[in-house]
Amino acid sequence: MTRIDDTFARLRAEKRKAFVAYVMAGDPNYETSKQIVLGLPSAGVDVIELGLPFTDPMADGPTIQLAGARALAGGQTLEKTLDIARALRATGDQTPIVLMGYYNPIYSRGVDRFLSEAKEAGIDGLIVVDLPPEEDEELCLPAQEAGLNFIRLATPTTDDRRLPKVLTNTTGFVYYVSITGITGAAAAEASQVAPEVARIKKATDLPVIVGFGIRTPETAQAIAEVADGAVVGTAIVGKIAEGRPVNEVLDYVRTLADGAHRG
């Protein structure tokens, strides 16, 4: 059992939905990013997705691409990203942290070294968007052997023939992408998401968490009502890009978390 598994077991027992927040490590700078992450649990976040900046983020829209570019320009590295996780764990907080990004920085680090350091830093799971199930031996299976969850994305184009392959070796939760295209491209619609979530849940006992296109507490609530929880990334990163103070960013996150928890 990982912290992710424990969190979802607790939420099920409490009959509550999950709120997952994504932020880019190192955006707008290392210290501010760290302070935001440290404040996320008290803002109601159940799972933290910590973005690993990369030079070619093909699945990300302009807002998150620019966040990654700012982070890299400010000197953010994989090591500094793990340091943010270490800082949260040093407080004693047990909120799960999922490292989300692309395979290249992990490959460059070396898989064995990366997994050892990630585990030591307090990372609980990975979302690596450019590694399909056919490449599970590269990272997915070694990550699970190291005690990390490997979370997979399902999309509106994941049909019934493809879905079993996507779910194979997926642990922790399934991240359902509510729209086709890049992050931040459109608004999520609960009426369209509900049948897709139901279809996925027929094929797995894992929680199904929905992301992409959620910007308001009302949408977070509507999505959480038809899924096991909601993810917000682009909207939060957008507030950071506007130069909002840490407390204002966290206040905004709290409204989203409250919305999802009402679901």
CSV table of C-alpha atoms in Angstrom, one decimal:
chain,number,residue,atom,x,y,z
A,1,MET,CA,0.0,0.0,0.0
A,2,THR,CA,1.3,3.4,-1.0
A,3,ARG,CA,0.3,6.8,0.3
A,4,ILE,CA,-1.9,7.1,-2.8
A,5,ASP,CA,-3.7,3.8,-2.0
A,6,ASP,CA,-4.1,4.9,1.6
A,7,THR,CA,-5.5,8.2,0.6
A,8,PHE,CA,-8.2,6.8,-1.7
A,9,ALA,CA,-9.1,4.1,0.8
A,10,ARG,CA,-9.6,6.9,3.4
A,11,LEU,CA,-11.7,9.0,1.0
A,12,ARG,CA,-13.9,6.0,0.1
A,13,ALA,CA,-14.4,5.3,3.8
A,14,GLU,CA,-15.4,9.0,4.3
A,15,LYS,CA,-17.5,8.9,1.2
A,16,ARG,CA,-15.6,11.9,-0.2
A,17,LYS,CA,-14.2,12.7,-3.6
A,18,ALA,CA,-10.6,13.5,-4.2
A,19,PHE,CA,-9.1,16.8,-5.3
A,20,VAL,CA,-5.8,16.6,-7.1
A,21,ALA,CA,-3.7,19.7,-7.9
A,22,TYR,CA,-1.0,20.1,-10.4
A,23,VAL,CA,1.8,22.6,-10.2
A,24,MET,CA,5.1,22.9,-12.2
A,25,ALA,CA,8.2,22.5,-10.0
A,26,GLY,CA,10.3,25.6,-10.1
A,27,ASP,CA,7.6,28.0,-11.5
A,28,PRO,CA,7.9,30.9,-11.2
A,29,ASN,CA,11.1,30.1,-9.2
A,30,TYR,CA,12.3,27.4,-6.9
A,31,GLU,CA,11.4,29.1,-3.5
A,32,THR,CA,7.9,30.3,-4.5
A,33,SER,CA,7.2,26.9,-6.0
A,34,LYS,CA,8.3,25.2,-2.8
A,35,GLN,CA,6.1,27.4,-0.7
A,36,ILE,CA,3.1,26.7,-2.9
A,37,VAL,CA,3.6,22.9,-2.6
A,38,LEU,CA,4.0,23.2,1.1
A,39,GLY,CA,0.7,25.0,1.3
A,40,LEU,CA,-1.3,22.6,-0.9
A,41,PRO,CA,-2.3,20.1,1.8
A,42,SER,CA,-3.8,22.8,4.1
A,43,ALA,CA,-5.7,24.2,1.0
A,44,GLY,CA,-7.5,20.9,0.8
A,45,VAL,CA,-5.4,19.0,-1.8
A,46,ASP,CA,-5.6,15.2,-1.5
A,47,VAL,CA,-2.9,14.4,-4.0
A,48,ILE,CA,-0.2,16.7,-5.4
A,49,GLU,CA,0.9,16.3,-9.0
A,50,LEU,CA,4.4,17.9,-9.3
A,51,GLY,CA,5.3,18.7,-12.8
A,52,LEU,CA,8.9,17.9,-14.0
A,53,PRO,CA,9.9,20.6,-16.4
A,54,PHE,CA,11.0,19.4,-19.9
A,55,THR,CA,12.1,21.2,-23.0
A,56,ASP,CA,9.6,19.4,-25.3
A,57,PRO,CA,6.3,19.0,-23.5
A,58,MET,CA,4.2,17.7,-26.4
A,59,ALA,CA,1.0,17.0,-24.4
A,60,ASP,CA,0.9,20.4,-22.7
A,61,GLY,CA,-0.9,23.5,-23.7
A,62,PRO,CA,0.7,27.0,-23.8
A,63,THR,CA,0.1,27.8,-20.1
A,64,ILE,CA,2.0,24.7,-18.8
A,65,GLN,CA,4.6,24.9,-21.6
A,66,LEU,CA,5.4,28.4,-20.5
A,67,ALA,CA,5.5,27.3,-16.8
A,68,GLY,CA,8.1,24.7,-17.8
A,69,ALA,CA,10.1,27.2,-19.7
A,70,ARG,CA,10.1,29.6,-16.8
A,71,ALA,CA,11.2,26.8,-14.5
A,72,LEU,CA,14.1,25.7,-16.7
A,73,ALA,CA,15.2,29.3,-17.3
A,74,GLY,CA,15.3,29.7,-13.5
A,75,GLY,CA,17.6,26.7,-13.2
A,76,GLN,CA,15.1,24.0,-12.1
A,77,THR,CA,16.5,20.5,-12.3
A,78,LEU,CA,15.3,17.0,-11.5
A,79,GLU,CA,17.3,17.2,-8.3
A,80,LYS,CA,15.7,20.5,-7.3
A,81,THR,CA,12.3,19.0,-8.1
A,82,LEU,CA,13.0,16.1,-5.7
A,83,ASP,CA,14.1,18.6,-3.1
A,84,ILE,CA,10.6,20.1,-3.2
A,85,ALA,CA,9.2,16.7,-2.3
A,86,ARG,CA,11.8,16.3,0.4
A,87,ALA,CA,10.8,19.7,1.9
A,88,LEU,CA,7.2,18.6,2.2
A,89,ARG,CA,8.2,15.3,3.7
A,90,ALA,CA,10.4,17.1,6.2
A,91,THR,CA,7.3,18.7,7.6
A,92,GLY,CA,5.8,15.3,8.3
A,93,ASP,CA,3.0,15.8,5.9
A,94,GLN,CA,1.9,12.5,4.2
A,95,THR,CA,0.0,14.0,1.2
A,96,PRO,CA,0.8,11.8,-1.8
A,97,ILE,CA,3.1,13.3,-4.5
A,98,VAL,CA,2.9,12.2,-8.1
A,99,LEU,CA,5.7,13.2,-10.3
A,100,MET,CA,4.3,14.1,-13.8
A,101,GLY,CA,6.3,14.6,-16.9
A,102,TYR,CA,8.2,13.0,-19.7
A,103,TYR,CA,10.6,10.1,-19.9
A,104,ASN,CA,13.7,11.9,-21.2
A,105,PRO,CA,14.9,13.5,-17.9
A,106,ILE,CA,14.3,10.1,-16.1
A,107,TYR,CA,16.2,8.2,-18.8
A,108,SER,CA,19.0,10.7,-18.7
A,109,ARG,CA,19.3,10.3,-14.9
A,110,GLY,CA,19.2,6.5,-15.2
A,111,VAL,CA,16.1,4.6,-14.3
A,112,ASP,CA,17.6,2.7,-11.3
A,113,ARG,CA,19.1,5.9,-9.8
A,114,PHE,CA,16.0,7.9,-10.5
A,115,LEU,CA,13.7,5.4,-8.8
A,116,SER,CA,15.9,5.1,-5.7
A,117,GLU,CA,16.1,8.9,-5.4
A,118,ALA,CA,12.4,9.4,-6.0
A,119,LYS,CA,11.5,6.9,-3.4
A,120,GLU,CA,13.9,8.5,-0.9
A,121,ALA,CA,12.5,11.9,-1.6
A,122,GLY,CA,9.0,10.9,-0.8
A,123,ILE,CA,7.5,10.5,-4.4
A,124,ASP,CA,4.6,8.1,-4.4
A,125,GLY,CA,3.7,7.7,-8.0
A,126,LEU,CA,4.6,8.6,-11.6
A,127,ILE,CA,2.7,9.8,-14.6
A,128,VAL,CA,4.9,9.7,-17.7
A,129,VAL,CA,2.9,10.7,-20.6
A,130,ASP,CA,5.1,9.6,-23.4
A,131,LEU,CA,5.6,6.0,-22.3
A,132,PRO,CA,2.8,3.7,-23.7
A,133,PRO,CA,1.9,0.4,-22.1
A,134,GLU,CA,4.0,-1.4,-24.7
A,135,GLU,CA,7.1,0.1,-23.0
A,136,ASP,CA,6.2,-1.0,-19.5
A,137,GLU,CA,9.6,-2.7,-19.0
A,138,GLU,CA,11.3,0.6,-19.4
A,139,LEU,CA,9.9,2.3,-16.3
A,140,CYS,CA,6.5,1.1,-15.2
A,141,LEU,CA,7.4,-2.3,-13.9
A,142,PRO,CA,10.7,-1.2,-12.3
A,143,ALA,CA,8.8,1.7,-10.6
A,144,GLN,CA,6.2,-0.7,-9.2
A,145,GLU,CA,9.0,-3.0,-7.9
A,146,ALA,CA,10.4,0.1,-6.2
A,147,GLY,CA,7.1,0.7,-4.4
A,148,LEU,CA,5.8,3.6,-6.6
A,149,ASN,CA,2.4,3.7,-8.3
A,150,PHE,CA,2.4,4.0,-12.1
A,151,ILE,CA,-0.6,6.0,-13.2
A,152,ARG,CA,-1.8,5.9,-16.7
A,153,LEU,CA,-3.9,8.3,-18.8
A,154,ALA,CA,-7.1,7.2,-20.6
A,155,THR,CA,-8.6,9.6,-23.1
A,156,PRO,CA,-11.8,10.0,-25.1
A,157,THR,CA,-10.1,8.0,-27.9
A,158,THR,CA,-9.3,5.1,-25.7
A,159,ASP,CA,-11.8,2.6,-27.1
A,160,ASP,CA,-12.9,-0.7,-25.6
A,161,ARG,CA,-10.2,-2.6,-27.5
A,162,ARG,CA,-7.4,-0.4,-26.2
A,163,LEU,CA,-8.7,0.2,-22.7
A,164,PRO,CA,-7.5,-3.2,-21.2
A,165,LYS,CA,-4.0,-2.6,-22.5
A,166,VAL,CA,-4.0,0.9,-20.9
A,167,LEU,CA,-5.2,-0.5,-17.6
A,168,THR,CA,-2.6,-3.3,-17.5
A,169,ASN,CA,0.0,-2.6,-14.8
A,170,THR,CA,-1.8,0.7,-14.0
A,171,THR,CA,-1.9,1.3,-10.2
A,172,GLY,CA,-3.0,4.1,-7.8
A,173,PHE,CA,-5.6,5.6,-10.0
A,174,VAL,CA,-6.6,6.1,-13.6
A,175,TYR,CA,-6.4,9.7,-14.9
A,176,TYR,CA,-9.1,10.3,-17.4
A,177,VAL,CA,-8.4,13.1,-19.8
A,178,SER,CA,-11.8,14.8,-20.3
A,179,ILE,CA,-11.1,16.3,-23.7
A,180,THR,CA,-9.1,15.5,-26.8
A,181,GLY,CA,-6.0,17.7,-27.4
A,182,ILE,CA,-3.6,19.5,-25.1
A,183,THR,CA,-4.0,20.8,-21.6
A,184,GLY,CA,-6.1,23.9,-21.2
A,185,ALA,CA,-7.7,23.5,-24.6
A,186,ALA,CA,-11.4,23.4,-23.7
A,187,ALA,CA,-13.8,23.1,-20.8
A,188,ALA,CA,-14.8,19.8,-19.3
A,189,GLU,CA,-18.4,18.8,-19.5
A,190,ALA,CA,-19.7,16.4,-16.8
A,191,SER,CA,-22.5,15.1,-19.1
A,192,GLN,CA,-19.8,13.9,-21.6
A,193,VAL,CA,-17.5,12.6,-18.9
A,194,ALA,CA,-20.0,10.5,-17.0
A,195,PRO,CA,-20.5,7.7,-19.5
A,196,GLU,CA,-16.8,7.5,-20.2
A,197,VAL,CA,-16.0,7.2,-16.4
A,198,ALA,CA,-18.7,4.5,-16.1
A,199,ARG,CA,-17.1,2.6,-19.0
A,200,ILE,CA,-13.7,2.7,-17.4
A,201,LYS,CA,-15.0,1.7,-14.0
A,202,LYS,CA,-16.6,-1.4,-15.4
A,203,ALA,CA,-13.1,-2.5,-16.4
A,204,THR,CA,-11.1,-1.6,-13.2
A,205,ASP,CA,-11.5,-1.2,-9.4
A,206,LEU,CA,-9.1,1.7,-9.4
A,207,PRO,CA,-10.4,5.2,-8.7
A,208,VAL,CA,-11.0,7.3,-11.9
A,209,ILE,CA,-9.9,10.9,-11.5
A,210,VAL,CA,-10.8,13.4,-14.3
A,211,GLY,CA,-8.6,16.3,-15.4
A,212,PHE,CA,-8.2,18.8,-18.3
A,213,GLY,CA,-10.7,21.7,-18.7
A,214,ILE,CA,-11.6,22.3,-15.0
A,215,ARG,CA,-11.3,25.9,-14.0
A,216,THR,CA,-14.0,26.7,-11.5
A,217,PRO,CA,-15.3,25.2,-8.2
A,218,GLU,CA,-18.6,24.5,-9.9
A,219,THR,CA,-17.0,22.5,-12.7
A,220,ALA,CA,-14.8,20.6,-10.1
A,221,GLN,CA,-18.0,19.7,-8.2
A,222,ALA,CA,-19.8,18.6,-11.3
A,223,ILE,CA,-16.9,16.4,-12.5
A,224,ALA,CA,-16.4,14.9,-9.0
A,225,GLU,CA,-20.1,14.0,-8.9
A,226,VAL,CA,-19.6,11.6,-11.9
A,227,ALA,CA,-16.0,10.5,-11.0
A,228,ASP,CA,-13.9,9.7,-8.0
A,229,GLY,CA,-12.3,13.1,-8.1
A,230,ALA,CA,-11.1,16.1,-10.1
A,231,VAL,CA,-7.7,17.3,-11.2
A,232,VAL,CA,-6.9,21.0,-11.9
A,233,GLY,CA,-3.6,22.1,-13.4
A,234,THR,CA,-3.7,24.7,-16.1
A,235,ALA,CA,-6.0,27.1,-14.1
A,236,ILE,CA,-3.7,27.0,-11.0
A,237,VAL,CA,-0.6,27.4,-13.1
A,238,GLY,CA,-2.3,30.4,-14.8
A,239,LYS,CA,-2.7,32.1,-11.4
A,240,ILE,CA,1.0,31.6,-10.7
A,241,ALA,CA,1.8,33.0,-14.2
A,242,GLU,CA,-0.1,36.1,-13.3
A,243,GLY,CA,2.3,36.7,-10.4
A,244,ARG,CA,-0.3,36.2,-7.7
A,245,PRO,CA,1.1,35.9,-4.2
A,246,VAL,CA,1.4,32.4,-2.7
A,247,ASN,CA,-1.6,33.0,-0.4
A,248,GLU,CA,-3.8,34.1,-3.3
A,249,VAL,CA,-2.8,31.0,-5.3
A,250,LEU,CA,-3.6,28.8,-2.3
A,251,ASP,CA,-6.9,30.6,-1.7
A,252,TYR,CA,-7.9,29.8,-5.3
A,253,VAL,CA,-6.9,26.2,-4.8
A,254,ARG,CA,-9.0,25.9,-1.7
A,255,THR,CA,-12.1,27.0,-3.6
A,256,LEU,CA,-11.5,24.3,-6.2
A,257,ALA,CA,-10.9,21.7,-3.5
A,258,ASP,CA,-14.1,22.7,-1.7
A,259,GLY,CA,-15.9,22.3,-5.0
A,260,ALA,CA,-14.5,18.8,-5.7
A,261,HIS,CA,-15.2,17.7,-2.1
A,262,ARG,CA,-18.9,18.7,-2.5
A,263,GLY,CA,-19.1,16.3,-5.4
